[in-house]
Amino acid sequence: MDLRSAKWRKSTYTGSNGGNCVELADAAGAVAVRDSKDPDGPVLLLTRAALRTAVQSAAETH
């Protein structure tokens, strides 16, 4: 999947120094997820439901 023209969004929790953060972008029927410190690195493609489950699971552990 070509994501070169994707519009990436950083978490609103990202500080001015970049921090440990992920970026999200809409991708044909999925959500693309990448590490903000490595924009040319690997990208995860998740359905919206899978992303929602992952975020909810992470929130429960904190």
mmCIF file with all atom_site columns, N, CA and C in Angstrom, residues 2 12 15 23-24 28 31 34-35 43 45 48 55 61-62:
data_model
loop_
_atom_site.group_PDB
_atom_site.id
_atom_site.type_symbol
_atom_site.label_atom_id
_atom_site.label_alt_id
_atom_site.label_comp_id
_atom_site.label_asym_id
_atom_site.label_entity_id
_atom_site.label_seq_id
_atom_site.pdbx_PDB_ins_code
_atom_site.Cartn_x
_atom_site.Cartn_y
_atom_site.Cartn_z
_atom_site.occupancy
_atom_site.B_iso_or_equiv
_atom_site.pdbx_formal_charge
_atom_site.auth_seq_id
_atom_site.auth_comp_id
_atom_site.auth_asym_id
_atom_site.auth_atom_id
_atom_site.pdbx_PDB_model_num
ATOM 1  N N  . ASP A 1 2  ? 0.606   2.161  -0.875 1.00 0.00 ? 2  ASP A N  1
ATOM 2  C CA . ASP A 1 2  ? 1.393   3.389  -0.991 1.00 0.00 ? 2  ASP A CA 1
ATOM 3  C C  . ASP A 1 2  ? 0.866   4.430  0.001  1.00 0.00 ? 2  ASP A C  1
ATOM 4  N N  . THR A 1 12 ? -2.258  13.955 20.553 1.00 0.00 ? 12 THR A N  1
ATOM 5  C CA . THR A 1 12 ? -2.279  15.260 21.218 1.00 0.00 ? 12 THR A CA 1
ATOM 6  C C  . THR A 1 12 ? -1.466  15.228 22.500 1.00 0.00 ? 12 THR A C  1
ATOM 7  N N  . GLY A 1 15 ? 4.630   15.769 23.446 1.00 0.00 ? 15 GLY A N  1
ATOM 8  C CA . GLY A 1 15 ? 5.225   17.005 23.955 1.00 0.00 ? 15 GLY A CA 1
ATOM 9  C C  . GLY A 1 15 ? 6.017   17.720 22.877 1.00 0.00 ? 15 GLY A C  1
ATOM 10 N N  . GLU A 1 23 ? 1.931   7.876  15.269 1.00 0.00 ? 23 GLU A N  1
ATOM 11 C CA . GLU A 1 23 ? 1.174   8.689  14.330 1.00 0.00 ? 23 GLU A CA 1
ATOM 12 C C  . GLU A 1 23 ? 0.179   7.777  13.634 1.00 0.00 ? 23 GLU A C  1
ATOM 13 N N  . LEU A 1 24 ? -0.981  8.327  13.298 1.00 0.00 ? 24 LEU A N  1
ATOM 14 C CA . LEU A 1 24 ? -2.036  7.586  12.616 1.00 0.00 ? 24 LEU A CA 1
ATOM 15 C C  . LEU A 1 24 ? -2.381  8.261  11.303 1.00 0.00 ? 24 LEU A C  1
ATOM 16 N N  . ALA A 1 28 ? -6.933  3.107  2.991  1.00 0.00 ? 28 ALA A N  1
ATOM 17 C CA . ALA A 1 28 ? -8.057  2.387  2.386  1.00 0.00 ? 28 ALA A CA 1
ATOM 18 C C  . ALA A 1 28 ? -8.630  1.276  3.269  1.00 0.00 ? 28 ALA A C  1
ATOM 19 N N  . VAL A 1 31 ? -6.449  1.709  9.324  1.00 0.00 ? 31 VAL A N  1
ATOM 20 C CA . VAL A 1 31 ? -5.725  2.802  9.951  1.00 0.00 ? 31 VAL A CA 1
ATOM 21 C C  . VAL A 1 31 ? -4.252  2.415  9.934  1.00 0.00 ? 31 VAL A C  1
ATOM 22 N N  . ARG A 1 34 ? 2.372   4.325  12.829 1.00 0.00 ? 34 ARG A N  1
ATOM 23 C CA . ARG A 1 34 ? 3.833   4.290  12.765 1.00 0.00 ? 34 ARG A CA 1
ATOM 24 C C  . ARG A 1 34 ? 4.427   5.016  13.958 1.00 0.00 ? 34 ARG A C  1
ATOM 25 N N  . ASP A 1 35 ? 5.715   4.801  14.188 1.00 0.00 ? 35 ASP A N  1
ATOM 26 C CA . ASP A 1 35 ? 6.466   5.465  15.246 1.00 0.00 ? 35 ASP A CA 1
ATOM 27 C C  . ASP A 1 35 ? 6.843   6.858  14.747 1.00 0.00 ? 35 ASP A C  1
ATOM 28 N N  . VAL A 1 43 ? 5.200   0.187  9.180  1.00 0.00 ? 43 VAL A N  1
ATOM 29 C CA . VAL A 1 43 ? 3.849   0.700  9.421  1.00 0.00 ? 43 VAL A CA 1
ATOM 30 C C  . VAL A 1 43 ? 2.931   -0.478 9.699  1.00 0.00 ? 43 VAL A C  1
ATOM 31 N N  . LEU A 1 45 ? -0.897  -1.825 9.742  1.00 0.00 ? 45 LEU A N  1
ATOM 32 C CA . LEU A 1 45 ? -2.222  -1.538 9.198  1.00 0.00 ? 45 LEU A CA 1
ATOM 33 C C  . LEU A 1 45 ? -3.229  -2.311 10.028 1.00 0.00 ? 45 LEU A C  1
ATOM 34 N N  . ARG A 1 48 ? -10.217 -0.410 12.098 1.00 0.00 ? 48 ARG A N  1
ATOM 35 C CA . ARG A 1 48 ? -10.600 0.516  13.174 1.00 0.00 ? 48 ARG A CA 1
ATOM 36 C C  . ARG A 1 48 ? -10.961 -0.255 14.442 1.00 0.00 ? 48 ARG A C  1
ATOM 37 N N  . VAL A 1 55 ? -6.121  0.079  21.839 1.00 0.00 ? 55 VAL A N  1
ATOM 38 C CA . VAL A 1 55 ? -6.079  1.274  22.680 1.00 0.00 ? 55 VAL A CA 1
ATOM 39 C C  . VAL A 1 55 ? -6.798  1.007  24.009 1.00 0.00 ? 55 VAL A C  1
ATOM 40 N N  . THR A 1 61 ? -4.278  -1.278 31.233 1.00 0.00 ? 61 THR A N  1
ATOM 41 C CA . THR A 1 61 ? -3.061  -1.703 31.922 1.00 0.00 ? 61 THR A CA 1
ATOM 42 C C  . THR A 1 61 ? -2.397  -0.560 32.664 1.00 0.00 ? 61 THR A C  1
ATOM 43 N N  . HIS A 1 62 ? -2.871  0.666  32.477 1.00 0.00 ? 62 HIS A N  1
ATOM 44 C CA . HIS A 1 62 ? -2.254  1.822  33.154 1.00 0.00 ? 62 HIS A CA 1
ATOM 45 C C  . HIS A 1 62 ? -3.095  2.303  34.290 1.00 0.00 ? 62 HIS A C  1
#
